[in-house]
Amino acid sequence: KILSLTYNFSEYASPGIYKIEVLLKDELNNLVTKKEETIRMKIVNKTYTQSWTDIGILSAVTTIKIKNEGNVIVPIKITTSIPSFVKNLFFPGVQPTSEKTQDGWIEYEWYFENVKPGEEVIVKYEIKLLYVWLFCLGIVVVVIFAFRFVYGPTVVKKYKPIVPTLGKEITIALEIKNKSRNEIENVEIKDFVPPLFEVSEKFDTVRPDSIKKVKGGTVILWKFASLKPLEERILTYKIKPKMEISGTFKLPNAYMKYMDKKKEVKSIVSKSILIKSE
């Protein structure tokens, strides 16, 4: 009669020399036969890597898992690279051991020195897409405002550089441009002159619809029924100081109000200008 016996080593059995001894005894526990076998277990250095990314609306989470499937303790190193401009959006679950920047990329490294057989290490990191969406939204907003500035109505206030002297006239110019592709209506341009200056009654271009003295200065108003696409108007008026001015004096913004093609009333302002006495 032939007897057979199978012996299975543990999956992570340590390397070395193993001696297997088989004893066959009868019913009275007397030794019938004996057999020995020597087996050398080799070193197995093997790892298994898994990685995946879960993408959501607000973030993308990457998981990297490495398992020690060998039979000896081994060090495990995990590396990943991201574009350098994504650095502020990178949030690791475990802080990397080191990082290195090269050619516009950042390489992160996690180092685990002693990983036992059968053990696994897991690294997770998150890319916050919320900040990406906010960045993209910001770009869209900037583009919209830039488009409106480049292709919308504008008003620019200028003056001919001159040293302001008592009784000497200073020419102020308002450059009005309808850069849009649509006609605008009910256009009003309003400028304010501080009380230190007197408005001249002489006008080189279009005469204002009204010149009204108010508390704290003078308001000058022009009105146009419409401005066609790409139409430009230059409005000028002259002012002269009522007294000697020293240092720098600021003239306030000019205002423009109009109605666009959607019948919405909108307004824009020019930059203020500084008049230097010296």
Coordinates of C-alpha atoms in Angstrom, one line a residue:
K1 CA 0.0 0.0 0.0
I2 CA 1.3 3.4 -1.0
L3 CA 0.7 6.4 1.3
S4 CA 1.2 10.0 0.1
L5 CA 1.3 13.2 2.0
T6 CA 1.5 16.8 0.7
Y7 CA 3.0 19.5 2.8
N8 CA 2.4 23.2 1.9
F9 CA 4.7 25.9 3.1
S10 CA 3.2 29.2 4.1
E11 CA 2.9 31.7 1.3
Y12 CA 5.4 34.0 3.1
A13 CA 7.6 31.3 4.6
S14 CA 11.1 32.8 5.5
P15 CA 14.0 31.8 3.3
G16 CA 16.3 29.1 4.6
I17 CA 16.9 25.3 4.8
Y18 CA 13.9 23.2 6.0
K19 CA 14.2 19.6 7.1
I20 CA 11.1 17.5 6.7
E21 CA 10.9 14.2 8.6
V22 CA 8.1 11.6 7.9
L23 CA 7.6 8.7 10.3
L24 CA 5.3 5.8 9.6
K25 CA 4.1 3.8 12.6
D26 CA 1.8 0.8 13.1
E27 CA -1.2 0.6 15.3
L28 CA 1.0 -0.2 18.3
N29 CA 3.0 3.0 17.6
N30 CA 6.0 1.0 16.5
L31 CA 8.2 2.7 13.9
V32 CA 7.7 1.0 10.5
T33 CA 9.7 3.4 8.3
K34 CA 11.3 6.8 8.3
K35 CA 12.1 9.3 5.6
E36 CA 13.8 12.7 5.6
E37 CA 13.8 15.4 3.0
T38 CA 15.8 18.7 3.0
I39 CA 14.3 21.7 1.1
R40 CA 16.0 25.0 0.5
M41 CA 13.6 27.9 0.5
K42 CA 14.9 30.7 -1.8
I43 CA 14.6 34.4 -1.2
V44 CA 11.5 35.8 -3.0
N45 CA 11.6 39.5 -3.5
K46 CA 8.3 40.4 -5.1
T47 CA 5.8 43.3 -4.9
Y48 CA 2.4 43.9 -6.4
T49 CA 1.3 47.5 -7.3
Q50 CA -2.2 48.8 -7.8
S51 CA -3.2 52.4 -8.5
W52 CA -6.4 54.2 -9.5
T53 CA -8.0 57.6 -9.5
D54 CA -11.5 58.5 -8.4
I55 CA -12.6 61.7 -10.2
G56 CA -15.4 63.9 -8.7
I57 CA -16.7 67.3 -9.4
L58 CA -14.6 69.0 -6.7
S59 CA -11.6 66.7 -6.5
A60 CA -9.6 63.9 -7.9
V61 CA -8.2 61.3 -5.4
T62 CA -5.4 59.0 -6.5
T63 CA -4.6 55.8 -4.5
I64 CA -1.4 53.9 -4.9
K65 CA -1.2 50.5 -3.1
I66 CA 1.9 48.3 -3.0
K67 CA 2.0 44.9 -1.3
N68 CA 5.0 42.9 -0.3
E69 CA 4.3 39.4 -1.8
G70 CA 7.8 38.1 -1.2
N71 CA 9.2 36.3 1.9
V72 CA 11.6 38.9 3.2
I73 CA 11.4 42.4 4.7
V74 CA 11.9 44.9 1.9
P75 CA 11.9 48.7 1.5
I76 CA 9.2 50.2 -0.7
K77 CA 9.4 53.5 -2.6
I78 CA 6.4 55.2 -4.1
T79 CA 6.8 58.1 -6.5
T80 CA 4.4 60.3 -8.4
S81 CA 4.9 63.4 -10.6
I82 CA 2.6 66.4 -11.1
P83 CA 3.0 69.7 -13.1
S84 CA 4.5 72.4 -10.9
F85 CA 1.5 74.7 -11.4
V86 CA -0.7 72.2 -9.6
K87 CA 1.4 72.3 -6.5
N88 CA -1.0 74.4 -4.5
L89 CA -3.8 72.0 -5.4
F90 CA -1.9 68.9 -4.1
F91 CA -3.0 67.5 -0.8
P92 CA -1.4 64.2 0.3
G93 CA -2.9 62.0 3.0
V94 CA 0.7 61.2 4.2
Q95 CA 3.4 63.8 3.8
P96 CA 6.0 62.8 1.2
T97 CA 9.5 61.9 2.3
S98 CA 11.0 64.1 -0.3
E99 CA 10.2 66.2 -3.3
K100 CA 12.2 67.3 -6.4
T101 CA 11.4 69.9 -9.0
Q102 CA 12.7 69.6 -12.6
D103 CA 11.6 70.9 -16.0
G104 CA 8.3 72.2 -14.7
W105 CA 7.4 69.0 -12.9
I106 CA 7.4 68.0 -9.2
E107 CA 8.3 64.5 -8.2
Y108 CA 7.1 63.4 -4.8
E109 CA 8.5 60.3 -3.0
W110 CA 7.3 58.2 -0.1
Y111 CA 9.8 55.8 1.4
F112 CA 8.8 52.9 3.7
E113 CA 11.9 51.2 5.1
N114 CA 10.7 47.9 6.5
V115 CA 7.7 46.3 5.0
K116 CA 7.1 42.7 6.2
P117 CA 5.9 39.9 3.9
G118 CA 2.2 40.1 3.3
E119 CA 2.0 43.7 4.4
E120 CA 1.0 46.6 2.1
V121 CA 1.5 50.3 2.1
I122 CA -1.1 52.8 0.8
V123 CA -0.5 56.4 -0.4
K124 CA -3.4 58.7 -1.2
Y125 CA -3.3 62.2 -2.5
E126 CA -6.0 64.6 -3.6
I127 CA -6.0 67.3 -6.4
K128 CA -8.6 70.0 -5.4
L129 CA -10.5 70.6 -8.6
L130 CA -12.6 73.2 -6.8
Y131 CA -9.7 75.6 -7.0
V132 CA -9.3 74.7 -10.7
W133 CA -13.0 75.6 -11.3
L134 CA -12.6 78.8 -9.4
F135 CA -9.5 79.7 -11.4
C136 CA -11.3 79.0 -14.7
L137 CA -14.3 81.0 -13.5
G138 CA -11.9 83.9 -12.6
I139 CA -10.4 83.7 -16.1
V140 CA -13.9 83.8 -17.7
V141 CA -14.8 86.8 -15.6
V142 CA -11.6 88.6 -16.5
V143 CA -12.1 87.8 -20.2
I144 CA -15.7 89.1 -20.1
F145 CA -14.6 92.4 -18.4
A146 CA -11.7 92.7 -20.8
F147 CA -14.0 92.1 -23.7
R148 CA -16.4 94.7 -22.5
F149 CA -13.5 97.1 -22.0
V150 CA -12.0 96.5 -25.4
Y151 CA -15.2 96.3 -27.3
G152 CA -17.5 98.5 -25.2
P153 CA -18.0 102.3 -24.8
T154 CA -15.1 104.2 -23.2
V155 CA -14.5 107.6 -21.8
V156 CA -11.0 109.0 -21.4
K157 CA -10.2 112.3 -19.7
K158 CA -7.0 114.2 -20.7
Y159 CA -5.5 117.6 -20.4
K160 CA -2.8 119.4 -22.3
P161 CA 0.2 119.6 -19.9
I162 CA 0.6 123.2 -18.8
V163 CA 1.6 124.9 -15.6
P164 CA -1.6 126.2 -14.1
T165 CA -1.4 130.0 -13.6
L166 CA -3.9 132.4 -12.3
G167 CA -6.2 133.4 -15.2
K168 CA -4.5 131.1 -17.7
E169 CA -6.8 128.6 -19.5
I170 CA -6.3 124.8 -19.3
T171 CA -7.9 122.7 -22.0
I172 CA -9.7 119.5 -20.8
A173 CA -10.6 116.8 -23.4
L174 CA -13.0 113.9 -23.0
E175 CA -12.5 111.2 -25.6
I176 CA -15.8 109.2 -26.1
K177 CA -15.7 106.0 -28.1
N178 CA -18.3 103.4 -28.8
K179 CA -16.1 100.4 -29.5
S180 CA -19.1 98.0 -29.5
R181 CA -20.7 96.5 -32.5
N182 CA -24.1 97.9 -31.5
E183 CA -25.6 101.4 -31.4
I184 CA -26.0 102.9 -27.9
E185 CA -28.7 105.4 -27.1
N186 CA -29.5 108.2 -24.6
V187 CA -25.8 109.0 -24.1
E188 CA -25.0 111.4 -21.3
I189 CA -21.5 112.6 -20.5
K190 CA -21.0 114.5 -17.2
D191 CA -17.9 116.1 -15.8
F192 CA -17.3 118.0 -12.6
V193 CA -15.1 121.1 -12.2
P194 CA -13.9 121.9 -8.7
P195 CA -14.6 125.4 -7.3
L196 CA -11.0 126.5 -7.6
F197 CA -11.5 126.7 -11.4
E198 CA -13.8 128.8 -13.6
V199 CA -15.3 127.2 -16.8
S200 CA -14.8 129.3 -20.0
E201 CA -17.8 130.0 -22.2
K202 CA -15.7 129.2 -25.3
F203 CA -15.8 125.6 -26.7
D204 CA -13.7 124.2 -29.5
T205 CA -16.0 121.2 -30.3
V206 CA -19.5 120.4 -29.2
R207 CA -21.1 122.9 -26.8
P208 CA -22.5 121.3 -23.6
D209 CA -26.2 121.0 -23.1
S210 CA -25.9 122.5 -19.7
I211 CA -23.4 124.2 -17.4
K212 CA -24.7 124.2 -13.9
K213 CA -23.1 125.6 -10.8
V214 CA -23.7 123.5 -7.8
K215 CA -22.4 123.4 -4.2
G216 CA -18.8 122.6 -4.5
G217 CA -18.2 123.3 -8.2
T218 CA -19.6 123.2 -11.7
V219 CA -21.3 120.3 -13.5
I220 CA -20.9 120.2 -17.3
L221 CA -23.4 117.9 -19.2
W222 CA -23.5 116.7 -22.9
K223 CA -26.3 114.7 -24.3
F224 CA -26.4 112.6 -27.5
A225 CA -29.4 110.7 -28.8
S226 CA -27.2 107.9 -29.9
L227 CA -23.6 106.8 -30.9
K228 CA -23.2 104.4 -33.8
P229 CA -20.8 101.4 -33.6
L230 CA -17.2 102.6 -33.6
E231 CA -18.3 106.3 -33.5
E232 CA -16.0 108.7 -31.7
R233 CA -16.6 112.1 -30.1
I234 CA -14.0 114.5 -28.6
L235 CA -15.5 117.0 -26.2
T236 CA -13.3 119.8 -24.9
Y237 CA -13.7 122.7 -22.5
K238 CA -11.4 125.2 -20.9
I239 CA -10.9 126.1 -17.3
K240 CA -8.8 128.6 -15.6
P241 CA -7.7 128.9 -12.0
K242 CA -9.2 131.5 -9.8
M243 CA -6.1 131.6 -7.6
E244 CA -2.5 130.5 -7.7
I245 CA -2.1 126.7 -7.3
S246 CA 0.9 125.0 -5.8
G247 CA 1.8 121.4 -5.8
T248 CA -0.5 118.8 -7.4
F249 CA -4.3 119.1 -7.9
K250 CA -6.7 116.3 -8.8
L251 CA -9.5 116.7 -11.3
P252 CA -12.3 114.1 -10.6
N253 CA -13.6 111.3 -12.9
A254 CA -15.9 112.0 -15.9
Y255 CA -19.0 109.9 -16.1
M256 CA -20.8 108.4 -19.1
K257 CA -24.3 106.9 -19.0
Y258 CA -26.0 105.1 -21.9
M259 CA -28.6 102.5 -22.9
D260 CA -27.4 99.4 -24.7
K261 CA -29.1 97.2 -27.2
K262 CA -30.9 95.3 -24.4
K263 CA -32.4 98.6 -23.2
E264 CA -30.3 98.4 -20.0
V265 CA -28.9 101.6 -18.6
K266 CA -25.2 101.4 -17.9
S267 CA -22.5 103.8 -16.8
I268 CA -18.7 104.0 -17.0
V269 CA -16.2 106.4 -15.6
S270 CA -12.9 107.8 -16.7
K271 CA -9.7 108.0 -14.6
S272 CA -9.1 111.1 -12.7
I273 CA -6.2 113.4 -13.8
L274 CA -3.5 115.2 -11.8
I275 CA -2.5 118.8 -12.7
K276 CA 0.9 119.7 -11.5
S277 CA 1.8 123.3 -10.8
E278 CA 5.6 122.8 -11.3

